[in-house]
Amino acid sequence: MIKTFTVLLAYQCLGELIAYAGNLPIPGAVIGMILLLASLSLRPGLSSAIESDALALLKFLPLLFVPAGVGIMVFAGRVAHDLIPIAVSVVVCTALTIVVTALVGQGLCALWPPRAAPVAPLTTPSASPLHADGNTAPAAADLAKVEPS
């Protein structure tokens, strides 16, 4: 766990250093995540070394929201005073994020070539609980084949 935490903090520090040295408008943590993603893509062994501990750290992710909640409670008067602009900006930015994400997704899908035709489904009766019409109940033809006991 200490090794994984050290790796994650090292990438964040490297990102902060690059952001500070280059006077970049991008947060250092984001630069660190991009560098970590590049390292994980280039060195698959790193992924297997930190994966289990990183998943364990994700269990504590909700604790990171506690300081933000405390900050809102401390500045509740200021937040209440500016509640309408905050609410409008949250709604507009959320809608804008959804639209931009959809457009980027469509653009990326257009870049990839179509995949080969899917494999034909198995035709054995026990292959799937669904029938050709998509229902789980036996079709009338299937009921006719069943012999009474």
Coordinates of C-alpha atoms in Angstrom, one line a residue:
M1 CA 0.0 0.0 0.0
I2 CA 2.8 2.4 0.8
K3 CA 4.5 1.7 -2.5
T4 CA 1.3 2.5 -4.4
F5 CA 0.6 5.6 -2.4
T6 CA 4.2 6.7 -3.1
V7 CA 3.9 6.2 -6.8
L8 CA 0.6 8.1 -6.9
L9 CA 2.1 11.0 -4.9
A10 CA 5.2 11.0 -7.0
Y11 CA 3.2 11.5 -10.2
Q12 CA 1.1 14.2 -8.6
C13 CA 4.3 16.0 -7.4
L14 CA 5.8 15.7 -10.9
G15 CA 2.7 17.1 -12.4
E16 CA 2.7 20.0 -9.9
L17 CA 6.4 20.7 -10.7
I18 CA 5.7 20.8 -14.4
A19 CA 2.6 23.0 -13.9
Y20 CA 4.6 25.4 -11.7
A21 CA 7.8 25.4 -13.8
G22 CA 5.9 25.9 -17.1
N23 CA 3.4 28.4 -15.5
L24 CA 0.6 26.3 -17.1
P25 CA -3.1 26.9 -16.5
I26 CA -3.7 23.2 -16.0
P27 CA -3.7 21.8 -12.4
G28 CA -0.6 19.8 -11.5
A29 CA -2.8 16.9 -10.4
V30 CA -4.3 16.6 -13.9
I31 CA -0.8 16.7 -15.5
G32 CA 0.2 14.0 -13.0
M33 CA -2.8 11.8 -13.9
I34 CA -1.9 12.2 -17.6
L35 CA 1.7 11.2 -16.9
L36 CA 0.4 8.2 -14.9
L37 CA -1.9 7.1 -17.7
A38 CA 1.0 7.3 -20.2
S39 CA 3.2 5.3 -17.9
L40 CA 0.6 2.7 -17.3
S41 CA 0.1 2.4 -21.1
L42 CA 3.8 2.1 -21.8
R43 CA 4.7 -0.2 -18.9
P44 CA 2.0 -2.8 -18.2
G45 CA 4.0 -4.2 -15.3
L46 CA 3.4 -1.0 -13.4
S47 CA -0.4 -1.5 -13.7
S48 CA -0.3 -5.0 -12.1
A49 CA 2.0 -3.7 -9.4
I50 CA -0.3 -0.9 -8.2
E51 CA -3.8 -2.2 -9.2
S52 CA -4.8 -4.0 -6.0
D53 CA -3.7 -1.3 -3.7
A54 CA -5.2 1.5 -5.9
L55 CA -8.5 -0.4 -5.7
A56 CA -8.2 -0.5 -1.9
L57 CA -7.6 3.2 -1.8
L58 CA -10.8 3.8 -3.8
K59 CA -12.8 2.5 -0.8
F60 CA -11.7 5.7 1.1
L61 CA -12.6 8.1 -1.8
P62 CA -15.8 9.4 0.0
L63 CA -13.5 10.8 2.8
L64 CA -12.1 13.3 0.3
F65 CA -15.5 14.9 0.0
V66 CA -15.6 15.7 3.7
P67 CA -13.4 18.8 3.4
A68 CA -15.6 20.2 0.6
G69 CA -18.7 19.7 2.7
V70 CA -17.1 21.3 5.7
G71 CA -16.1 24.3 3.5
I72 CA -19.7 24.7 2.4
M73 CA -20.9 24.6 6.0
V74 CA -18.3 27.2 7.1
F75 CA -19.2 29.6 4.2
A76 CA -22.9 28.8 4.3
G77 CA -23.7 32.5 4.6
R78 CA -21.7 33.4 1.5
V79 CA -23.1 30.4 -0.4
A80 CA -26.7 31.3 0.5
H81 CA -26.1 34.9 -0.7
D82 CA -24.9 33.7 -4.1
L83 CA -27.2 30.6 -4.3
I84 CA -28.9 31.6 -7.6
P85 CA -25.7 32.3 -9.6
I86 CA -24.2 29.1 -8.2
A87 CA -27.2 27.0 -9.1
V88 CA -27.4 28.5 -12.6
S89 CA -23.7 27.9 -13.2
V90 CA -24.0 24.3 -12.0
V91 CA -27.0 23.5 -14.3
V92 CA -25.5 25.3 -17.3
C93 CA -22.0 23.7 -16.9
T94 CA -23.6 20.3 -16.4
A95 CA -25.6 20.6 -19.6
L96 CA -22.6 21.9 -21.5
T97 CA -20.5 19.0 -20.2
I98 CA -23.0 16.5 -21.4
V99 CA -23.2 18.1 -24.8
V100 CA -19.4 18.3 -25.2
T101 CA -18.9 14.7 -24.0
A102 CA -21.5 13.5 -26.5
L103 CA -19.9 15.4 -29.4
V104 CA -16.4 14.1 -28.4
G105 CA -17.7 10.6 -28.2
Q106 CA -19.3 10.8 -31.6
G107 CA -16.1 12.2 -33.0
L108 CA -14.0 9.4 -31.5
C109 CA -16.5 6.8 -32.7
A110 CA -16.1 8.2 -36.2
L111 CA -12.3 7.7 -36.0
W112 CA -12.4 4.0 -35.3
P113 CA -13.1 1.6 -38.2
P114 CA -16.2 -0.5 -37.8
R115 CA -15.6 -3.9 -36.3
A116 CA -16.2 -7.2 -38.0
A117 CA -19.7 -8.6 -38.0
P118 CA -20.7 -10.1 -34.7
V119 CA -20.5 -13.8 -34.2
A120 CA -23.8 -15.6 -35.0
P121 CA -25.7 -16.6 -31.8
L122 CA -25.8 -20.2 -30.8
T123 CA -28.8 -22.1 -32.1
T124 CA -29.1 -24.8 -29.5
P125 CA -32.2 -24.5 -27.3
S126 CA -30.2 -24.4 -24.1
A127 CA -27.9 -21.6 -25.4
S128 CA -30.0 -18.8 -24.0
P129 CA -33.0 -18.4 -21.8
L130 CA -34.4 -15.9 -24.3
H131 CA -36.3 -16.9 -27.4
A132 CA -36.1 -15.4 -30.8
D133 CA -38.8 -12.9 -29.9
G134 CA -36.8 -11.7 -26.8
N135 CA -39.2 -13.1 -24.2
T136 CA -38.2 -15.5 -21.5
A137 CA -41.4 -17.4 -21.5
P138 CA -41.5 -20.5 -23.8
A139 CA -42.8 -19.9 -27.2
A140 CA -46.1 -21.6 -28.2
A141 CA -44.2 -23.9 -30.6
D142 CA -41.9 -25.0 -27.7
L143 CA -44.9 -25.8 -25.5
A144 CA -46.4 -28.0 -28.2
K145 CA -43.2 -30.1 -28.3
V146 CA -43.4 -30.9 -24.6
E147 CA -45.0 -34.2 -24.0
P148 CA -47.5 -34.4 -21.1
S149 CA -46.3 -36.6 -18.2

